[in-house]
Each structure stands twice: as structure tokens, then as C-alpha cells.
Amino acid sequence: VRLLERAVRVHRNVFADWAAPLVESLVLELGGQKEIFLSTLEELLDRTAIRNDIFEDFQAAVTLLRDELSQIVSPDLEALWHDARRLIAVANTRAHVRQRIELDIAYSRLLRSGEQLSTALNPDQLKQNLAEELPRMEINNAFVSQYADADLTQLAPFFCLRQGQVFDPGVSRFPATQLLPPGGDFEGQRRNWFVLPLTFEAEPLGVAVLEFGSGLTVYEMLREQIGTALNNIALHAEIVQKTTLHERSVQERLAATDRMQSLSVLAGGVAHDLNNALGPLVALPDVIIADLDVLFRNHSLDISAIKTDLAVMKSASLRAARTIK
């Protein structure tokens, strides 16, 4: 016991908070309670194995304990050290497998979220997809904002998720230096956040503030997915606007064509009526002049002035007919 106490005192940097129960179980093991050291070690490994380097600390602790008790020559004690190292190695392998499985699950979730976010063609659909996909990745608090000015000094809230519920911060814009819109600061609560710039091909789009949820490195891919989705929505809106303007231009040209066709029909009808009206004015002067010549031979009348007036009428009628044609 004195040897173990001295080991803990000298090597405090190796023995963490979990060292006391480990040393106590070893004392009980040496006192005759079999299997208690290994069972305690396994329980501590399950409870504290949240970092990869923790297994190295356990191995170092077992090595120090073995060195301090090297004066005791016992096959059972050597077997105990061997079993302890094997137990730590198995726990380390199990933790790596669990981490790999979690990474695979996170990657599958990212693929799903990427498919969902890429299909959004309008802001409402993207917000709905974010509200569904982020909680699946254990992200229950998230704030996505877009730049509201060319100087990048103002942000406009786009999507706000608090405790897994979508909420409206009630402001149209806020200073970019705040990062979080009003109602998203969680005063009095300690939290870890990832602040990620949203870009597309080096063009700044906004800022995403995501709470550290699953502990998996999914945030960089998620940032790219959100940035791409925002850019897709902007491109879609631009295409829709251009298509609308094009359709409006086509409709205006079609309407102008219809108006010209209607005007052509109207002009044709008017020309036909005017031609009918001018017909007698063109033909009758010749008939009248012929009748006047007969009358002149019989009565010796001076009809030169009348014939001149009739010739003028005919000439004017012919000019009018050519204009109508």
C-alpha cells in the first residue's frame, strides 16, 4: 500500500481522477479479492474512454504500478499485469471500431443531407430541409445568416434553430460582428460553437453558427453543402427572373404581331370600301365627257370648262386609288 501511495504521489501527472479507485481495487486484489482489479479497470475504461489518448494514460498507469511493485515476485501478479494490458488494448480497439462506425453513420447522414439540401430551389424548401436534417446530425442549435450588404457588415437571418425548434429572431438584419441574431445568444449557458463562413467559389455568402453536437468532424462538409444550396437558390431565382422577362418579351411580341394582323385586316376592309366608293368617280367622268361631246355636236355648246373639271376629278380619283393600293 505504501508503494502504491508513493507512486500516486510521485506521478500525479499520469494518475488522473480515476486513479484512486484503480489503486484501491489493486490493494483489494492483493488482499485476496480476486478479479476486482480487472473489473474495476474495465468499468473505468468504459466510463472514461472518450479520447484516444486516454488508453495511453491507462497503459502508463499500469506500467508505473508494475514498476513500483517489482519487488513482489508473483506469477499471479505478472498474469494480472498481462491481463490488464490486454484489457486496455481490447478497449482501445473497441473504441476505434465505435469511432469508425460513428464516422460512417455521420458520412451517411452527410450524403443524405447533401441530397436533400441540393434539391432545394427556394428559401422555404431549404429551411424545411435544414430543420429536418440538422437534428439528425445531433445539431439542435444552429444559425444560418446571409450578408445583407456589399460591405459584409450586416447579416440577415436566414434559418434559426433553437433547441431543435425553428424560431424567428424578429429582426431583418444585425451587425455581422455579433455572429448570432437576437434570441440566439443563450445568456447564462455555456456552449461550444462552430463559426463557419459560407462561401461558393471564394464568394462570401454568409455565416453558419452550429453548436458542437455529435463530436464528429462533419461541419466542414455541412458548411459546403449549405453554401452550395444558397448559391443554387440564387441561381434558380436569377434563371426564373430571366425566364419571366423572356416570356414577357415573347408575349409582348406576340401581342404586337396580333395587333398588326388586326390592323392589316382593318386596313384591308377600309381599302375595299374606299375602292368601291372611288369606282364611280374614276369611271363616270369618261362617260360624262362622251355624253357632252354628243351634246356639243347637236347644240354647239362650249363645254371645255366642264371637261377640264371632269378631267381633274378623274386624275384625283386615280391618285386616291393608287394611295389605297
Tab-separated table of N, CA, C and O in Angstrom, residues 267-324:
chain	number	residue	atom	x	y	z
A	267	ALA	N	-57.319	47.531	-92.228
A	267	ALA	CA	-56.916	48.353	-93.380
A	267	ALA	C	-57.427	47.759	-94.688
A	267	ALA	O	-57.842	48.493	-95.606
A	268	GLY	N	-57.387	46.431	-94.781
A	268	GLY	CA	-57.901	45.799	-95.998
A	268	GLY	C	-59.384	46.073	-96.191
A	268	GLY	O	-59.830	46.352	-97.314
A	269	GLY	N	-60.133	46.006	-95.092
A	269	GLY	CA	-61.566	46.272	-95.200
A	269	GLY	C	-61.853	47.711	-95.579
A	269	GLY	O	-62.716	47.993	-96.444
A	270	VAL	N	-61.100	48.644	-94.952
A	270	VAL	CA	-61.298	50.060	-95.275
A	270	VAL	C	-60.925	50.324	-96.728
A	270	VAL	O	-61.625	51.064	-97.462
A	271	ALA	N	-59.795	49.731	-97.174
A	271	ALA	CA	-59.368	49.944	-98.572
A	271	ALA	C	-60.413	49.415	-99.547
A	271	ALA	O	-60.687	50.043	-100.590
A	272	HIS	N	-61.004	48.271	-99.221
A	272	HIS	CA	-62.035	47.723	-100.113
A	272	HIS	C	-63.224	48.665	-100.211
A	272	HIS	O	-63.738	48.941	-101.325
A	273	ASP	N	-63.645	49.186	-99.060
A	273	ASP	CA	-64.794	50.105	-99.086
A	273	ASP	C	-64.464	51.378	-99.844
A	273	ASP	O	-65.301	51.907	-100.605
A	274	LEU	N	-63.256	51.914	-99.649
A	274	LEU	CA	-62.889	53.151	-100.349
A	274	LEU	C	-62.776	52.908	-101.859
A	274	LEU	O	-63.135	53.776	-102.675
A	275	ASN	N	-62.228	51.757	-102.228
A	275	ASN	CA	-62.168	51.445	-103.667
A	275	ASN	C	-63.557	51.387	-104.279
A	275	ASN	O	-63.784	51.828	-105.417
A	276	ASN	N	-64.500	50.801	-103.554
A	276	ASN	CA	-65.881	50.763	-104.053
A	276	ASN	C	-66.450	52.170	-104.214
A	276	ASN	O	-67.199	52.465	-105.153
A	277	ALA	N	-66.071	53.055	-103.260
A	277	ALA	CA	-66.578	54.429	-103.337
A	277	ALA	C	-65.924	55.214	-104.469
A	277	ALA	O	-66.546	56.078	-105.105
A	278	LEU	N	-64.635	54.933	-104.735
A	278	LEU	CA	-63.931	55.668	-105.781
A	278	LEU	C	-64.230	55.136	-107.187
A	278	LEU	O	-63.917	55.804	-108.190
A	279	GLY	N	-64.759	53.924	-107.254
A	279	GLY	CA	-65.025	53.336	-108.576
A	279	GLY	C	-65.843	54.248	-109.484
A	279	GLY	O	-65.442	54.528	-110.627
A	280	PRO	N	-66.975	54.738	-109.058
A	280	PRO	CA	-67.762	55.626	-109.920
A	280	PRO	C	-67.025	56.915	-110.270
A	280	PRO	O	-67.157	57.442	-111.385
A	281	LEU	N	-66.227	57.446	-109.328
A	281	LEU	CA	-65.514	58.692	-109.597
A	281	LEU	C	-64.459	58.512	-110.675
A	281	LEU	O	-64.119	59.455	-111.395
A	282	VAL	N	-63.922	57.297	-110.792
A	282	VAL	CA	-62.917	57.044	-111.830
A	282	VAL	C	-63.577	56.783	-113.192
A	282	VAL	O	-63.094	57.247	-114.236
A	283	ALA	N	-64.686	56.066	-113.172
A	283	ALA	CA	-65.292	55.640	-114.453
A	283	ALA	C	-66.261	56.661	-115.038
A	283	ALA	O	-66.313	56.847	-116.272
A	284	LEU	N	-67.060	57.318	-114.231
A	284	LEU	CA	-68.109	58.187	-114.745
A	284	LEU	C	-67.615	59.410	-115.497
A	284	LEU	O	-68.294	59.873	-116.444
A	285	PRO	N	-66.458	60.029	-115.156
A	285	PRO	CA	-66.034	61.194	-115.965
A	285	PRO	C	-65.903	60.871	-117.452
A	285	PRO	O	-66.269	61.708	-118.323
A	286	ASP	N	-65.401	59.705	-117.816
A	286	ASP	CA	-65.289	59.353	-119.231
A	286	ASP	C	-66.672	59.248	-119.886
A	286	ASP	O	-66.878	59.693	-121.033
A	287	VAL	N	-67.609	58.664	-119.105
A	287	VAL	CA	-68.967	58.554	-119.658
A	287	VAL	C	-69.590	59.939	-119.832
A	287	VAL	O	-70.219	60.245	-120.872
A	288	ILE	N	-69.349	60.787	-118.830
A	288	ILE	CA	-69.952	62.133	-118.916
A	288	ILE	C	-69.335	62.918	-120.071
A	288	ILE	O	-70.032	63.636	-120.817
A	289	ILE	N	-68.011	62.800	-120.258
A	289	ILE	CA	-67.356	63.530	-121.360
A	289	ILE	C	-67.888	63.039	-122.725
A	289	ILE	O	-68.134	63.836	-123.646
A	290	ALA	N	-68.077	61.737	-122.831
A	290	ALA	CA	-68.618	61.216	-124.103
A	290	ALA	C	-70.019	61.758	-124.364
A	290	ALA	O	-70.363	62.145	-125.506
A	291	ASP	N	-70.848	61.809	-123.302
A	291	ASP	CA	-72.204	62.353	-123.471
A	291	ASP	C	-72.145	63.836	-123.833
A	291	ASP	O	-72.941	64.343	-124.651
A	292	LEU	N	-71.198	64.574	-123.243
A	292	LEU	CA	-71.080	66.006	-123.540
A	292	LEU	C	-70.639	66.235	-124.989
A	292	LEU	O	-71.047	67.210	-125.641
A	293	ASP	N	-69.770	65.349	-125.505
A	293	ASP	CA	-69.352	65.503	-126.911
A	293	ASP	C	-70.558	65.351	-127.853
A	293	ASP	O	-70.697	66.098	-128.835
A	294	VAL	N	-71.401	64.393	-127.535
A	294	VAL	CA	-72.607	64.216	-128.360
A	294	VAL	C	-73.494	65.457	-128.260
A	294	VAL	O	-74.032	65.962	-129.252
A	295	LEU	N	-73.646	65.940	-127.024
A	295	LEU	CA	-74.476	67.111	-126.810
A	295	LEU	C	-73.876	68.329	-127.503
A	295	LEU	O	-74.603	69.175	-128.068
A	296	PHE	N	-72.569	68.436	-127.551
A	296	PHE	CA	-71.918	69.576	-128.172
A	296	PHE	C	-72.144	69.556	-129.704
A	296	PHE	O	-72.396	70.593	-130.315
A	297	ARG	N	-72.052	68.384	-130.307
A	297	ARG	CA	-72.261	68.311	-131.741
A	297	ARG	C	-73.689	68.703	-132.116
A	297	ARG	O	-73.943	69.276	-133.177
A	298	ASN	N	-74.649	68.407	-131.258
A	298	ASN	CA	-76.052	68.690	-131.583
A	298	ASN	C	-76.425	70.133	-131.287
A	298	ASN	O	-77.268	70.718	-131.976
A	299	HIS	N	-75.823	70.727	-130.290
A	299	HIS	CA	-76.283	72.044	-129.841
A	299	HIS	C	-75.186	73.096	-129.887
A	299	HIS	O	-75.445	74.258	-129.535
A	300	SER	N	-74.002	72.718	-130.307
A	300	SER	CA	-72.891	73.670	-130.409
A	300	SER	C	-72.657	74.407	-129.099
A	300	SER	O	-72.586	75.645	-129.016
A	301	LEU	N	-72.538	73.689	-127.960
A	301	LEU	CA	-72.294	74.290	-126.645
A	301	LEU	C	-70.800	74.289	-126.334
A	301	LEU	O	-70.038	73.411	-126.758
A	302	ASP	N	-70.339	75.258	-125.495
A	302	ASP	CA	-68.939	75.321	-125.065
A	302	ASP	C	-68.823	74.556	-123.737
A	302	ASP	O	-69.265	75.046	-122.682
A	303	ILE	N	-68.272	73.396	-123.855
A	303	ILE	CA	-68.190	72.550	-122.638
A	303	ILE	C	-66.747	72.310	-122.228
A	303	ILE	O	-66.428	71.364	-121.471
A	304	SER	N	-65.839	73.131	-122.683
A	304	SER	CA	-64.420	72.919	-122.363
A	304	SER	C	-64.153	73.021	-120.859
A	304	SER	O	-63.369	72.246	-120.299
A	305	ALA	N	-64.804	73.961	-120.190
A	305	ALA	CA	-64.585	74.123	-118.735
A	305	ALA	C	-65.092	72.901	-117.992
A	305	ALA	O	-64.460	72.417	-117.024
A	306	ILE	N	-66.237	72.371	-118.415
A	306	ILE	CA	-66.790	71.188	-117.738
A	306	ILE	C	-65.882	69.982	-117.934
A	306	ILE	O	-65.621	69.217	-117.013
A	307	LYS	N	-65.353	69.844	-119.139
A	307	LYS	CA	-64.467	68.717	-119.416
A	307	LYS	C	-63.186	68.816	-118.598
A	307	LYS	O	-62.632	67.804	-118.123
A	308	THR	N	-62.706	70.060	-118.400
A	308	THR	CA	-61.492	70.239	-117.582
A	308	THR	C	-61.748	69.812	-116.146
A	308	THR	O	-60.937	69.109	-115.516
A	309	ASP	N	-62.910	70.220	-115.638
A	309	ASP	CA	-63.234	69.844	-114.247
A	309	ASP	C	-63.371	68.333	-114.111
A	309	ASP	O	-62.914	67.724	-113.119
A	310	LEU	N	-63.948	67.688	-115.090
A	310	LEU	CA	-64.094	66.234	-115.034
A	310	LEU	C	-62.738	65.532	-115.117
A	310	LEU	O	-62.504	64.508	-114.456
A	311	ALA	N	-61.839	66.093	-115.912
A	311	ALA	CA	-60.501	65.504	-116.000
A	311	ALA	C	-59.759	65.611	-114.679
A	311	ALA	O	-59.037	64.696	-114.259
A	312	VAL	N	-59.949	66.772	-114.005
A	312	VAL	CA	-59.327	66.941	-112.677
A	312	VAL	C	-59.895	65.931	-111.695
A	312	VAL	O	-59.168	65.330	-110.891
A	313	MET	N	-61.208	65.706	-111.719
A	313	MET	CA	-61.844	64.734	-110.824
A	313	MET	C	-61.284	63.328	-111.055
A	313	MET	O	-60.964	62.593	-110.113
A	314	LYS	N	-61.114	62.973	-112.326
A	314	LYS	CA	-60.613	61.637	-112.631
A	314	LYS	C	-59.166	61.467	-112.178
A	314	LYS	O	-58.772	60.432	-111.620
A	315	SER	N	-58.364	62.526	-112.414
A	315	SER	CA	-56.954	62.439	-112.001
A	315	SER	C	-56.834	62.283	-110.486
A	315	SER	O	-56.040	61.476	-109.976
A	316	ALA	N	-57.655	63.066	-109.768
A	316	ALA	CA	-57.624	62.959	-108.302
A	316	ALA	C	-58.094	61.587	-107.839
A	316	ALA	O	-57.547	61.000	-106.889
A	317	SER	N	-59.098	61.025	-108.500
A	317	SER	CA	-59.603	59.695	-108.126
A	317	SER	C	-58.547	58.632	-108.364
A	317	SER	O	-58.389	57.701	-107.569
A	318	LEU	N	-57.791	58.766	-109.500
A	318	LEU	CA	-56.730	57.788	-109.766
A	318	LEU	C	-55.616	57.862	-108.720
A	318	LEU	O	-55.063	56.834	-108.295
A	319	ARG	N	-55.259	59.105	-108.307
A	319	ARG	CA	-54.240	59.230	-107.259
A	319	ARG	C	-54.706	58.590	-105.948
A	319	ARG	O	-53.964	57.892	-105.244
A	320	ALA	N	-55.987	58.785	-105.610
A	320	ALA	CA	-56.539	58.198	-104.388
A	320	ALA	C	-56.526	56.667	-104.474
A	320	ALA	O	-56.225	55.952	-103.503
A	321	ALA	N	-56.852	56.114	-105.623
A	321	ALA	CA	-56.856	54.670	-105.805
A	321	ALA	C	-55.439	54.091	-105.639
A	321	ALA	O	-55.250	53.025	-105.055
A	322	ARG	N	-54.438	54.844	-106.224
A	322	ARG	CA	-53.049	54.362	-106.061
A	322	ARG	C	-52.619	54.416	-104.585
A	322	ARG	O	-51.913	53.527	-104.103
A	323	THR	N	-53.020	55.474	-103.876
A	323	THR	CA	-52.689	55.567	-102.443
A	323	THR	C	-53.305	54.417	-101.645
A	323	THR	O	-52.649	53.796	-100.787
A	324	ILE	N	-54.538	54.075	-101.931
A	324	ILE	CA	-55.215	52.964	-101.241
A	324	ILE	C	-54.514	51.660	-101.525
A	324	ILE	O	-54.297	50.814	-100.650
